[in-house]
mmCIF file of C-alpha atoms in Angstrom:
data_model
loop_
_atom_site.group_PDB
_atom_site.id
_atom_site.type_symbol
_atom_site.label_atom_id
_atom_site.label_comp_id
_atom_site.label_asym_id
_atom_site.label_seq_id
_atom_site.Cartn_x
_atom_site.Cartn_y
_atom_site.Cartn_z
ATOM 1 C CA MET A 1066 -0.119 -0.051 0.066
ATOM 2 C CA GLY A 1067 3.016 2.422 0.589
ATOM 3 C CA LEU A 1068 4.593 1.839 -2.796
ATOM 4 C CA SER A 1069 2.228 0.251 -5.331
ATOM 5 C CA PRO A 1070 -0.456 2.488 -7.126
ATOM 6 C CA ALA A 1071 -2.991 0.951 -4.867
ATOM 7 C CA ALA A 1072 -3.784 4.207 -2.721
ATOM 8 C CA ASN A 1073 -4.542 5.674 -6.194
ATOM 9 C CA TRP A 1074 -6.913 3.107 -7.018
ATOM 10 C CA LEU A 1075 -8.770 4.311 -3.858
ATOM 11 C CA ILE A 1076 -9.050 7.700 -4.496
ATOM 12 C CA LEU A 1077 -9.572 7.962 -8.042
ATOM 13 C CA PRO A 1078 -13.197 6.910 -7.876
ATOM 14 C CA LEU A 1079 -13.890 8.922 -4.893
ATOM 15 C CA GLU A 1080 -11.691 11.951 -7.179
ATOM 16 C CA SER A 1081 -13.373 11.784 -10.285
ATOM 17 C CA ARG A 1082 -17.270 11.124 -8.860
ATOM 18 C CA PHE A 1083 -17.934 15.147 -9.668
ATOM 19 C CA PRO A 1084 -15.928 16.743 -12.219
ATOM 20 C CA VAL A 1085 -15.068 20.544 -12.406
ATOM 21 C CA PRO A 1086 -18.205 22.397 -13.384
ATOM 22 C CA ASP A 1087 -18.415 24.656 -16.246
ATOM 23 C CA LEU A 1088 -19.992 27.846 -14.766
ATOM 24 C CA THR A 1089 -19.330 30.398 -17.742
ATOM 25 C CA ASP A 1090 -22.526 32.563 -18.007
ATOM 26 C CA ARG A 1091 -23.952 30.835 -14.537
ATOM 27 C CA ARG A 1092 -25.141 32.619 -11.768
ATOM 28 C CA ILE A 1093 -23.966 32.310 -8.809
ATOM 29 C CA ASP A 1094 -25.556 33.074 -5.805
ATOM 30 C CA GLY A 1095 -23.209 31.554 -3.087
ATOM 31 C CA VAL A 1096 -20.289 29.658 -2.093
ATOM 32 C CA ILE A 1097 -19.775 27.579 0.811
ATOM 33 C CA VAL A 1098 -16.339 26.578 1.672
ATOM 34 C CA LEU A 1099 -15.512 23.491 3.938
ATOM 35 C CA GLY A 1100 -12.700 23.735 6.678
ATOM 36 C CA GLY A 1101 -10.046 21.405 7.533
ATOM 37 C CA THR A 1102 -7.586 23.522 5.893
ATOM 38 C CA VAL A 1103 -5.832 26.024 8.119
ATOM 39 C CA GLN A 1104 -3.642 25.312 11.012
ATOM 40 C CA GLU A 1105 -5.025 26.777 13.900
ATOM 41 C CA ARG A 1106 -2.102 26.241 16.210
ATOM 42 C CA GLN A 1107 0.732 27.339 14.031
ATOM 43 C CA THR A 1108 -0.989 30.479 12.512
ATOM 44 C CA LEU A 1109 -1.673 31.709 16.017
ATOM 45 C CA ALA A 1110 2.010 30.975 17.033
ATOM 46 C CA HIS A 1111 3.214 32.533 14.376
ATOM 47 C CA ALA A 1112 1.372 35.520 13.238
ATOM 48 C CA SER A 1113 1.096 34.150 9.735
ATOM 49 C CA LEU A 1114 -1.789 32.142 7.970
ATOM 50 C CA THR A 1115 -0.664 28.521 7.871
ATOM 51 C CA LEU A 1116 -2.591 26.008 5.670
ATOM 52 C CA ASN A 1117 -2.357 22.404 5.450
ATOM 53 C CA ASP A 1118 -2.165 19.832 2.540
ATOM 54 C CA ALA A 1119 -6.065 20.952 1.808
ATOM 55 C CA GLY A 1120 -5.281 24.808 1.158
ATOM 56 C CA GLU A 1121 -6.619 24.570 -1.682
ATOM 57 C CA ARG A 1122 -10.152 25.008 -0.443
ATOM 58 C CA VAL A 1123 -9.100 28.718 0.743
ATOM 59 C CA VAL A 1124 -7.427 29.525 -2.363
ATOM 60 C CA ALA A 1125 -10.415 28.569 -4.317
ATOM 61 C CA MET A 1126 -12.398 30.636 -1.720
ATOM 62 C CA ALA A 1127 -10.555 33.635 -2.370
ATOM 63 C CA ASP A 1128 -10.480 33.781 -6.645
ATOM 64 C CA LEU A 1129 -14.613 32.495 -6.165
ATOM 65 C CA ALA A 1130 -14.888 35.792 -3.835
ATOM 66 C CA ARG A 1131 -13.222 38.139 -6.510
ATOM 67 C CA ARG A 1132 -15.047 36.461 -9.588
ATOM 68 C CA TYR A 1133 -18.593 36.791 -8.346
ATOM 69 C CA PRO A 1134 -18.697 39.913 -6.159
ATOM 70 C CA ASP A 1135 -22.197 39.592 -5.721
ATOM 71 C CA ALA A 1136 -22.004 36.085 -4.093
ATOM 72 C CA ARG A 1137 -22.337 35.365 -0.654
ATOM 73 C CA ILE A 1138 -19.157 33.423 0.208
ATOM 74 C CA LEU A 1139 -19.186 31.070 3.772
ATOM 75 C CA PHE A 1140 -16.535 29.374 5.463
ATOM 76 C CA THR A 1141 -17.499 26.854 7.490
ATOM 77 C CA GLY A 1142 -15.277 24.817 10.248
ATOM 78 C CA GLY A 1143 -15.101 24.597 13.903
ATOM 79 C CA ALA A 1144 -12.571 23.020 16.364
ATOM 80 C CA GLY A 1145 -12.314 19.456 15.795
ATOM 81 C CA ALA A 1146 -12.254 16.531 18.261
ATOM 82 C CA TYR A 1147 -8.372 16.309 17.415
ATOM 83 C CA SER A 1148 -7.534 20.197 17.762
ATOM 84 C CA ARG A 1149 -5.923 21.554 20.656
ATOM 85 C CA ALA A 1150 -6.677 25.321 19.102
ATOM 86 C CA PRO A 1151 -7.852 27.986 21.228
ATOM 87 C CA LYS A 1152 -10.006 29.075 18.421
ATOM 88 C CA PRO A 1153 -12.134 27.791 15.977
ATOM 89 C CA GLU A 1154 -10.627 27.502 12.321
ATOM 90 C CA ALA A 1155 -13.105 29.680 11.275
ATOM 91 C CA ASP A 1156 -12.532 32.479 13.515
ATOM 92 C CA VAL A 1157 -9.035 31.887 12.792
ATOM 93 C CA LEU A 1158 -9.201 32.335 8.745
ATOM 94 C CA GLU A 1159 -11.685 35.620 9.772
ATOM 95 C CA ALA A 1160 -8.774 37.156 11.570
ATOM 96 C CA PHE A 1161 -6.228 36.526 8.788
ATOM 97 C CA ILE A 1162 -8.721 37.194 5.824
ATOM 98 C CA GLY A 1163 -6.755 40.100 4.616
ATOM 99 C CA THR A 1164 -3.672 37.845 3.761
ATOM 100 C CA LEU A 1165 -5.920 36.595 0.993
ATOM 101 C CA GLY A 1166 -6.525 39.963 -0.374
ATOM 102 C CA LEU A 1167 -10.377 39.881 0.562
ATOM 103 C CA PRO A 1168 -11.826 43.096 2.868
ATOM 104 C CA ALA A 1169 -12.913 42.490 6.867
ATOM 105 C CA GLY A 1170 -16.786 41.097 6.310
ATOM 106 C CA ARG A 1171 -16.461 39.897 2.812
ATOM 107 C CA ILE A 1172 -16.414 36.290 4.136
ATOM 108 C CA ALA A 1173 -19.341 34.942 6.566
ATOM 109 C CA ILE A 1174 -17.988 32.520 8.906
ATOM 110 C CA GLU A 1175 -19.693 29.197 10.481
ATOM 111 C CA SER A 1176 -17.377 28.385 13.497
ATOM 112 C CA ARG A 1177 -20.152 25.754 15.514
ATOM 113 C CA SER A 1178 -19.388 22.609 13.535
ATOM 114 C CA VAL A 1179 -17.198 19.942 13.938
ATOM 115 C CA ASN A 1180 -17.778 17.434 11.192
ATOM 116 C CA THR A 1181 -19.436 17.776 7.924
ATOM 117 C CA TYR A 1182 -22.710 16.663 8.921
ATOM 118 C CA GLU A 1183 -22.903 19.717 10.902
ATOM 119 C CA ASN A 1184 -21.043 22.165 8.175
ATOM 120 C CA ALA A 1185 -24.256 21.346 6.116
ATOM 121 C CA VAL A 1186 -26.977 21.808 9.120
ATOM 122 C CA PHE A 1187 -25.319 24.955 10.866
ATOM 123 C CA SER A 1188 -24.450 26.491 7.048
ATOM 124 C CA LYS A 1189 -27.878 26.171 6.169
ATOM 125 C CA GLU A 1190 -29.135 27.305 9.458
ATOM 126 C CA LEU A 1191 -26.890 30.324 9.230
ATOM 127 C CA MET A 1192 -27.182 31.517 5.694
ATOM 128 C CA GLN A 1193 -30.760 30.637 4.686
ATOM 129 C CA PRO A 1194 -30.673 29.750 0.983
ATOM 130 C CA LYS A 1195 -33.574 30.439 -1.173
ATOM 131 C CA ALA A 1196 -35.016 27.866 -3.618
ATOM 132 C CA GLY A 1197 -33.620 28.742 -7.045
ATOM 133 C CA GLU A 1198 -30.185 29.832 -6.118
ATOM 134 C CA THR A 1199 -27.114 28.317 -7.318
ATOM 135 C CA TRP A 1200 -24.698 27.704 -4.376
ATOM 136 C CA LEU A 1201 -21.074 26.353 -4.989
ATOM 137 C CA LEU A 1202 -19.701 23.351 -2.778
ATOM 138 C CA VAL A 1203 -16.363 23.823 -2.296
ATOM 139 C CA THR A 1204 -14.205 21.012 -0.750
ATOM 140 C CA SER A 1205 -11.732 18.267 -1.830
ATOM 141 C CA ALA A 1206 -12.404 16.278 -4.558
ATOM 142 C CA TRP A 1207 -11.975 12.460 -2.729
ATOM 143 C CA HIS A 1208 -14.229 14.838 0.106
ATOM 144 C CA MET A 1209 -16.942 15.916 -2.522
ATOM 145 C CA PRO A 1210 -19.430 12.628 -2.731
ATOM 146 C CA ARG A 1211 -20.075 12.353 0.840
ATOM 147 C CA SER A 1212 -20.122 16.400 1.366
ATOM 148 C CA VAL A 1213 -22.685 16.641 -1.568
ATOM 149 C CA GLY A 1214 -24.606 13.804 -0.299
ATOM 150 C CA ILE A 1215 -24.613 15.264 3.506
ATOM 151 C CA PHE A 1216 -25.941 19.039 1.813
ATOM 152 C CA ARG A 1217 -28.720 17.218 -0.217
ATOM 153 C CA ALA A 1218 -29.931 15.093 3.043
ATOM 154 C CA ALA A 1219 -29.934 18.592 4.849
ATOM 155 C CA GLY A 1220 -32.409 19.926 2.063
ATOM 156 C CA TRP A 1221 -29.713 22.474 0.184
ATOM 157 C CA PRO A 1222 -28.908 21.154 -3.074
ATOM 158 C CA VAL A 1223 -25.272 22.430 -4.032
ATOM 159 C CA LEU A 1224 -23.170 22.512 -7.072
ATOM 160 C CA ALA A 1225 -19.954 20.604 -6.833
ATOM 161 C CA TYR A 1226 -16.463 22.618 -6.914
ATOM 162 C CA PRO A 1227 -13.714 20.286 -6.424
ATOM 163 C CA VAL A 1228 -10.282 21.275 -5.425
ATOM 164 C CA ASP A 1229 -7.645 19.609 -4.361
ATOM 165 C CA PHE A 1230 -7.463 16.542 -6.438
ATOM 166 C CA ARG A 1231 -4.564 14.077 -5.063
ATOM 167 C CA THR A 1232 -4.045 12.262 -8.482
ATOM 168 C CA ALA A 1233 -3.763 13.606 -12.277
ATOM 169 C CA GLY A 1234 -6.459 11.453 -13.466
ATOM 170 C CA SER A 1235 -6.622 7.487 -14.920
ATOM 171 C CA LYS A 1236 -3.301 8.001 -16.135
ATOM 172 C CA ASP A 1237 -2.001 7.484 -12.181
ATOM 173 C CA ARG A 1238 -3.625 4.293 -11.896
ATOM 174 C CA THR A 1239 -0.480 2.467 -12.840
ATOM 175 C CA ARG A 1240 1.775 5.609 -10.767
ATOM 176 C CA GLY A 1241 3.181 3.960 -7.978
ATOM 177 C CA PHE A 1242 5.078 6.191 -4.831
ATOM 178 C CA ALA A 1243 8.933 7.167 -4.174
ATOM 179 C CA SER A 1244 7.945 7.185 -0.772
ATOM 180 C CA VAL A 1245 6.309 4.498 1.614
ATOM 181 C CA SER A 1246 4.554 7.562 3.507
ATOM 182 C CA ASP A 1247 3.362 9.026 0.788
ATOM 183 C CA GLY A 1248 1.262 5.933 -0.197
ATOM 184 C CA LEU A 1249 0.411 5.139 3.397
ATOM 185 C CA ARG A 1250 -0.862 8.705 3.802
ATOM 186 C CA ARG A 1251 -3.108 8.211 0.640
ATOM 187 C CA THR A 1252 -4.421 4.874 1.675
ATOM 188 C CA GLU A 1253 -5.492 6.370 5.316
ATOM 189 C CA VAL A 1254 -7.254 9.331 3.550
ATOM 190 C CA ALA A 1255 -9.419 6.928 0.928
ATOM 191 C CA THR A 1256 -9.717 4.914 3.295
ATOM 192 C CA ARG A 1257 -11.451 6.717 6.080
ATOM 193 C CA GLU A 1258 -13.783 8.601 3.514
ATOM 194 C CA TRP A 1259 -14.926 5.296 1.914
ATOM 195 C CA LEU A 1260 -15.920 4.151 5.509
ATOM 196 C CA GLY A 1261 -17.186 7.672 5.945
ATOM 197 C CA LEU A 1262 -19.571 7.290 3.053
ATOM 198 C CA LEU A 1263 -21.001 4.070 4.503
ATOM 199 C CA VAL A 1264 -21.488 4.808 8.035
ATOM 200 C CA TYR A 1265 -23.193 8.721 7.186
ATOM 201 C CA TRP A 1266 -25.263 6.561 4.767
ATOM 202 C CA LEU A 1267 -26.036 3.865 7.380
ATOM 203 C CA THR A 1268 -27.026 6.882 9.984
ATOM 204 C CA GLY A 1269 -29.127 8.908 7.398
ATOM 205 C CA LYS A 1270 -26.831 11.503 6.962
ATOM 206 C CA THR A 1271 -26.639 11.204 3.252
ATOM 207 C CA ASP A 1272 -28.736 10.636 0.351
ATOM 208 C CA ALA A 1273 -27.176 7.982 -1.253
ATOM 209 C CA LEU A 1274 -24.527 5.377 -0.654
ATOM 210 C CA PHE A 1275 -22.379 6.559 -3.079
ATOM 211 C CA PRO A 1276 -23.767 10.402 -4.548
ATOM 212 C CA ALA A 1277 -23.351 11.360 -8.005
ATOM 213 C CA PRO A 1278 -24.138 14.113 -10.030
#
C-alpha cells in the first residue's frame, strides 16, 4: 500500500465522481467552503496564515469571492475533536482574511461545526438559502461525494466545485510512490472517506451510499 498504485485505485473513484463544473454564464448566488484546511495553532503562534495539504479550498474561496463579487461566501469549520487550537478554524481564518486579499466582512463565518454533517446543518441555518439559488460547494475532490450527499440530505442542493486533487486522473492508475509514507498517507485518506460514506449512509446523514451528480 505504500509503494504500489493501490492507494490511487482507492482514491480515483472518489476524485472523479464530480467533475469541475463549467461556470460560464452561470449565476452564482453563493459559495460554501468546507474547513479542515487552516493550521490554527501554527497560524496563531506565528501570526501568519498557515494551511495544510487541503489549502486549495481557501485559495478557491479567495478566487471565487473576487470572480463573483455579488455572491455570498461562507467558510464553515469549528474546532475538531483532536484540534487543540484555542480558537475555531473559521475564526482564525477570519482574523487573517486580509492575507487572501479580501476585505474584512467579505466572508461569512460558521464556527460551531465539528464535522461535515454539522457543516451542512449549521451553514443552512446561518445562510437561509432560497429555492432556485445556485450555491457552489467547495471541498477536496475526494471529499466531495460524501459532502454533496450530506448537503442534499439536509435539504440544500448544491453544485460541486472540487479542488485539492491528489491524482492526475486515470493515468495514475499505474503510478506508484517513491516514498512509503506518501502511499500510506493516501491510503489512509481514501480508506477513511470510503468508511465515512458507508457510516453516513447507514445513519441517514447522506442521500445515497455513493452520491453522484
